[in-house]
Short mmCIF file of C-alpha atoms in Angstrom, two decimals:
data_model
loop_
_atom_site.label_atom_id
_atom_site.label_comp_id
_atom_site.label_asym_id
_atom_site.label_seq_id
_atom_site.Cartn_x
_atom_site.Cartn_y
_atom_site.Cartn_z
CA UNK H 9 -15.79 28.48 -21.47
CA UNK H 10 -17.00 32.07 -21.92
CA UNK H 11 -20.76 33.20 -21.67
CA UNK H 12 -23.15 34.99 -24.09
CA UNK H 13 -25.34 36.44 -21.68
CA UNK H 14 -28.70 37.55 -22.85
CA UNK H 15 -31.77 39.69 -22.27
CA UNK H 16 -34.91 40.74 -23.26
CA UNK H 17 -38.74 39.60 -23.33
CA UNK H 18 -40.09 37.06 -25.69
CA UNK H 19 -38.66 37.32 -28.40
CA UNK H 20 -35.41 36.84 -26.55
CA UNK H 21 -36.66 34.04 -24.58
CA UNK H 22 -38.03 32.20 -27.86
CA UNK H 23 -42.15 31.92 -27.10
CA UNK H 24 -43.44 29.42 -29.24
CA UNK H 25 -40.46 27.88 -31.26
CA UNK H 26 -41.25 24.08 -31.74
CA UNK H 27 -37.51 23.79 -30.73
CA UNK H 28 -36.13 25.91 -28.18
CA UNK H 29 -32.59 25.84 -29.22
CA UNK H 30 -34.17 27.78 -32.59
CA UNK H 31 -34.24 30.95 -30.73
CA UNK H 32 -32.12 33.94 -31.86
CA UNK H 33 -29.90 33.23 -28.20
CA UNK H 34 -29.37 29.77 -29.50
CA UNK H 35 -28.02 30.02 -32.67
CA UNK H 36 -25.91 32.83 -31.60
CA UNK H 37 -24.05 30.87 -28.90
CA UNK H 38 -23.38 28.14 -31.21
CA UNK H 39 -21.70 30.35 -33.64
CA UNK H 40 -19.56 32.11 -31.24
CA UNK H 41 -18.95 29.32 -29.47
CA UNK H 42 -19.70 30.28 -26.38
CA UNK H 43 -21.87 28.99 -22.84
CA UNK H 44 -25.22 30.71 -23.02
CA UNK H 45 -27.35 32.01 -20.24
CA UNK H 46 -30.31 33.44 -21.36
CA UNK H 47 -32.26 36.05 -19.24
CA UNK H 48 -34.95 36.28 -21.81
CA UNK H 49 -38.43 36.72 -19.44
CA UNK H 50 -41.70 36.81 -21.73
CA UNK H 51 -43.59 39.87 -21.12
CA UNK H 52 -40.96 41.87 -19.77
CA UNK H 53 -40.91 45.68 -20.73
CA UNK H 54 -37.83 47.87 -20.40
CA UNK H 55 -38.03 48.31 -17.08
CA UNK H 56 -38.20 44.52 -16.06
CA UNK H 57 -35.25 43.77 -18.30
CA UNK H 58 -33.04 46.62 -16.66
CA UNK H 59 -33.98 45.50 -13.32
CA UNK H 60 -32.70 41.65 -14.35
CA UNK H 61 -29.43 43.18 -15.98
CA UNK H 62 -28.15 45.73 -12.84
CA UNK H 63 -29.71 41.94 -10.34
CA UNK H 64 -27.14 39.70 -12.33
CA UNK H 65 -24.24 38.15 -11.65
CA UNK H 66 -22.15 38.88 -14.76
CA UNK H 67 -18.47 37.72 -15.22
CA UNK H 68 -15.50 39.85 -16.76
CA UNK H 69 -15.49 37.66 -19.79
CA UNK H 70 -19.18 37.32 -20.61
CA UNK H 71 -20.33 39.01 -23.83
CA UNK H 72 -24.04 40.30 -23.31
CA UNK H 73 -26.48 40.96 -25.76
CA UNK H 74 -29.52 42.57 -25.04
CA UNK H 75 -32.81 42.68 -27.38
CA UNK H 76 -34.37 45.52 -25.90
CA UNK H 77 -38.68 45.13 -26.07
CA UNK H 78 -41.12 47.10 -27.23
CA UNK H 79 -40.49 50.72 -25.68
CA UNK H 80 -44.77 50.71 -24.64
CA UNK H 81 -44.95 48.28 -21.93
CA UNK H 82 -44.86 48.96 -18.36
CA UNK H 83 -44.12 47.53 -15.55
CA UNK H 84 -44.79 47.86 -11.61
CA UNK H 85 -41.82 46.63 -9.41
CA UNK H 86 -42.61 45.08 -5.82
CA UNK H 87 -40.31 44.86 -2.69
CA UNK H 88 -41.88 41.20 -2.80
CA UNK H 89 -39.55 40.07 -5.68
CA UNK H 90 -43.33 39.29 -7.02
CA UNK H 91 -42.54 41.38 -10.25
CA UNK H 92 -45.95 42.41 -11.96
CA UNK H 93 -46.07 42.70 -15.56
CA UNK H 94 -48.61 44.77 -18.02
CA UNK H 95 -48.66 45.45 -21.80
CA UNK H 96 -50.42 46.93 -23.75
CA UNK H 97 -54.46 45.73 -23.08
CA UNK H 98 -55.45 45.00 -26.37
CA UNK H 99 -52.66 42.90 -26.53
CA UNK H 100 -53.84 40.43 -23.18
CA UNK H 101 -54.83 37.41 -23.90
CA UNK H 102 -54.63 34.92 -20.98
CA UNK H 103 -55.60 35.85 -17.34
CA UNK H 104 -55.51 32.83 -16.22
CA UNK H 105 -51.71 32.61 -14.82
CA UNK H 106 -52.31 35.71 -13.03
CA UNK H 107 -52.05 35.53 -8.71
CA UNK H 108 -55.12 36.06 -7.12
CA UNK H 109 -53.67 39.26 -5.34
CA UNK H 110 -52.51 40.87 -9.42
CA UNK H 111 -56.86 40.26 -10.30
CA UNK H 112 -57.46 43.97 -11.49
CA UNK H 113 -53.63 43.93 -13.33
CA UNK H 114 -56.24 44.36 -16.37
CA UNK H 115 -58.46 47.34 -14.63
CA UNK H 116 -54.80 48.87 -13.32
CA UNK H 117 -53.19 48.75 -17.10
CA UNK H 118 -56.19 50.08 -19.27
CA UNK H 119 -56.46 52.92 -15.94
CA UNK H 120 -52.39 53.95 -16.82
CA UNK H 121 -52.77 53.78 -20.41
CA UNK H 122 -55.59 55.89 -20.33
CA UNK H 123 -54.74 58.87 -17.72
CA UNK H 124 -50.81 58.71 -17.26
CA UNK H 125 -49.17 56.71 -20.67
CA UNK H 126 -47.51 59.59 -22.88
CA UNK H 127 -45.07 58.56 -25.84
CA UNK H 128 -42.65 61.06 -25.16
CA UNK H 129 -42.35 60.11 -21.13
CA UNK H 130 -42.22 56.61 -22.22
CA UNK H 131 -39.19 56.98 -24.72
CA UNK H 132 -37.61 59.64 -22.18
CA UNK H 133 -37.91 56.17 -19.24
CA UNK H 134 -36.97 53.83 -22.06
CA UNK H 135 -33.50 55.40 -22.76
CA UNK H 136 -32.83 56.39 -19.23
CA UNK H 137 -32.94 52.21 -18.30
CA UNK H 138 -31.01 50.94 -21.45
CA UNK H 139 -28.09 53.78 -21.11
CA UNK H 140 -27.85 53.20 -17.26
CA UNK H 141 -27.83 49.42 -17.80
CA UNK H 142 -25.19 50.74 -20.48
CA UNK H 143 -22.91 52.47 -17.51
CA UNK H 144 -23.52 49.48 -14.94
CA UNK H 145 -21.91 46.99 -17.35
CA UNK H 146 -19.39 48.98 -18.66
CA UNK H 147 -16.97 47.20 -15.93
CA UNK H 148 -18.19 44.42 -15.44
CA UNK H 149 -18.44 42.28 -18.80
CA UNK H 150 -15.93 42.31 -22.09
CA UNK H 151 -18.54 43.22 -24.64
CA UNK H 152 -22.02 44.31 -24.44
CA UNK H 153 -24.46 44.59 -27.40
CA UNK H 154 -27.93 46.71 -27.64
CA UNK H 155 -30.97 45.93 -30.08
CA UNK H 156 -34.31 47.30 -30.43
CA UNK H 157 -37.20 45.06 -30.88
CA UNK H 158 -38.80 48.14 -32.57
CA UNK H 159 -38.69 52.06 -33.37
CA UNK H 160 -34.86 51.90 -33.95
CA UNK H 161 -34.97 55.07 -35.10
CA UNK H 162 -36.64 57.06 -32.61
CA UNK H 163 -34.19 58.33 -29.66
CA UNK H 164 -33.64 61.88 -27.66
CA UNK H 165 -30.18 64.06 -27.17
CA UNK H 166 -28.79 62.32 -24.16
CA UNK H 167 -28.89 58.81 -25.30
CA UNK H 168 -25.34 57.66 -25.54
CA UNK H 169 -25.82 53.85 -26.65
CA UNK H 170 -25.43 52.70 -30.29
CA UNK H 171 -27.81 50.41 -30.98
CA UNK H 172 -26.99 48.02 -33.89
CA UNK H 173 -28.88 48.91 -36.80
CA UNK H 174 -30.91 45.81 -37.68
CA UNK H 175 -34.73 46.19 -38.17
CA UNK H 176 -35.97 43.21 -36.21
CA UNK H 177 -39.73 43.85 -37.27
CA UNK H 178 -38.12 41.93 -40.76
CA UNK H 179 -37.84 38.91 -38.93
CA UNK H 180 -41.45 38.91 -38.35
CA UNK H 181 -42.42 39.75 -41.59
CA UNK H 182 -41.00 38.01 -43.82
CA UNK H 183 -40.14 34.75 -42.56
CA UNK H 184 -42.72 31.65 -41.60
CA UNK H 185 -43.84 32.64 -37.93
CA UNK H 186 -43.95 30.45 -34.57
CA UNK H 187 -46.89 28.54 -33.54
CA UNK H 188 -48.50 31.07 -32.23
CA UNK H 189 -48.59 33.09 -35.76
CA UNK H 190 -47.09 36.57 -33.54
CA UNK H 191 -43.83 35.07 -32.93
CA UNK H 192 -40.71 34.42 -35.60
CA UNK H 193 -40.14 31.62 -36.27
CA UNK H 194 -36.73 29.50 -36.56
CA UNK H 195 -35.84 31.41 -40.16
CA UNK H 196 -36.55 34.93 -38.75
CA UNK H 197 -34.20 34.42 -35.77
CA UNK H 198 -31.42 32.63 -38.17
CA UNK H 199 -31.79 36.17 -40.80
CA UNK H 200 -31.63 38.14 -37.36
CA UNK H 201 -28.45 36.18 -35.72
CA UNK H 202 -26.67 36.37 -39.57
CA UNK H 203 -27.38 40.20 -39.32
CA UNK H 204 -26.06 40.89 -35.95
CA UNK H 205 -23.07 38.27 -36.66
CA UNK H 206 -22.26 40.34 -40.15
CA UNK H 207 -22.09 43.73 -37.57
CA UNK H 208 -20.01 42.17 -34.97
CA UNK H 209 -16.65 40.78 -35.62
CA UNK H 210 -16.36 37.31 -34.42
CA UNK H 211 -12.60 38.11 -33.16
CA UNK H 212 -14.22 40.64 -30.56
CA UNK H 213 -15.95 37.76 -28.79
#
């Protein structure tokens, strides 16, 4: 059976659905049909999720979707395959998962956002990952798919990859939200997988 292979950070991965199988991944598969393996990694930022998409193993026929995060995380990569993850501060929450050796990932993140973090360098990065993830996969899958989990809108002259034009900040808004009252919800991912299904012709699967 073909694949719908999938990427992105949490809301990809489906953080905090009382049912797993409610996330937007999910209910896609089952209406296509197809096998899915979902790369979704909570936290990731653009970076992260390019570096999982050029690491993977696709197959001609898998059809890959990608629900690319918000564009203001970053990310530090290790040789260690110990992948270190920051977002935004205010947004931290939990430190207690953190390794003993990532203790200052806090001090580190507020240090970047303050002295290097500029919107335009961080839009320039963001398109340079999802249009080279773009070329990689070009020959290697049937059909590939791009999202934005925010700022659709905003892009620069060399980007070459349409992103389908579906405002997934609606799903968050309007619909009853996870248990964590941040994430959708089961009704917000079912709007989002009828938009992206009302883009996409099934018979291109």
């Amino acid at each position: 059976m073909n694949r719908l292979v999938t990427f992105g950070c949490s809301l990809t991965y489906g953080s905090a659905l009382e049912n797993p199988n409610d996330a937007w991944p999910n209910q896609l598969a089952d209406k296509w049909n197809l096998d899915l393996v979902n790369m979704g990694i909570s936290g990731s930022s653009t970076k992260r999720i390019w570096w999982e998409i050029v690491n993977f193993n696709f197959e001609k026929t898998d059809t890959v979707v990608i629900l690319w995060t918000h564009m203001d995380r970053w990310c530090v990569l290790k040789n260690d395959s110990d992948h270190l993850e920051w977002d935004i501060p205010g947004k931290f929450k939990d430190y207690s998962d953190r390794k003993p050796e990532s203790a200052l990932s806090r001090t580190t993140a507020e240090a970047y956002y303050k002295y290097l973090h500029d919107d335009f360098d961080m839009l320039t990065q963001y398109l340079c990952y999802v249009n080279q993830a773009y070329e990689h996969m070009k020959p290697l899958v049937k059909q590939q798919y791009h999202m934005r989990a925010s700022q659709q809108d905003i892009t620069l002259p060399f980007n070459r990859v349409n992103f389908l034009p579906i405002d997934f900040q609606y799903a968050q808004t309007n619909f009853p939200l996870a248990t964590d009252n941040c994430h959708p919800g089961k009704e917000g991912y079912t709007w989002f997988v009828e938009q992206i299904n009302s883009i996409i012709n099934k018979e291109s699967i």
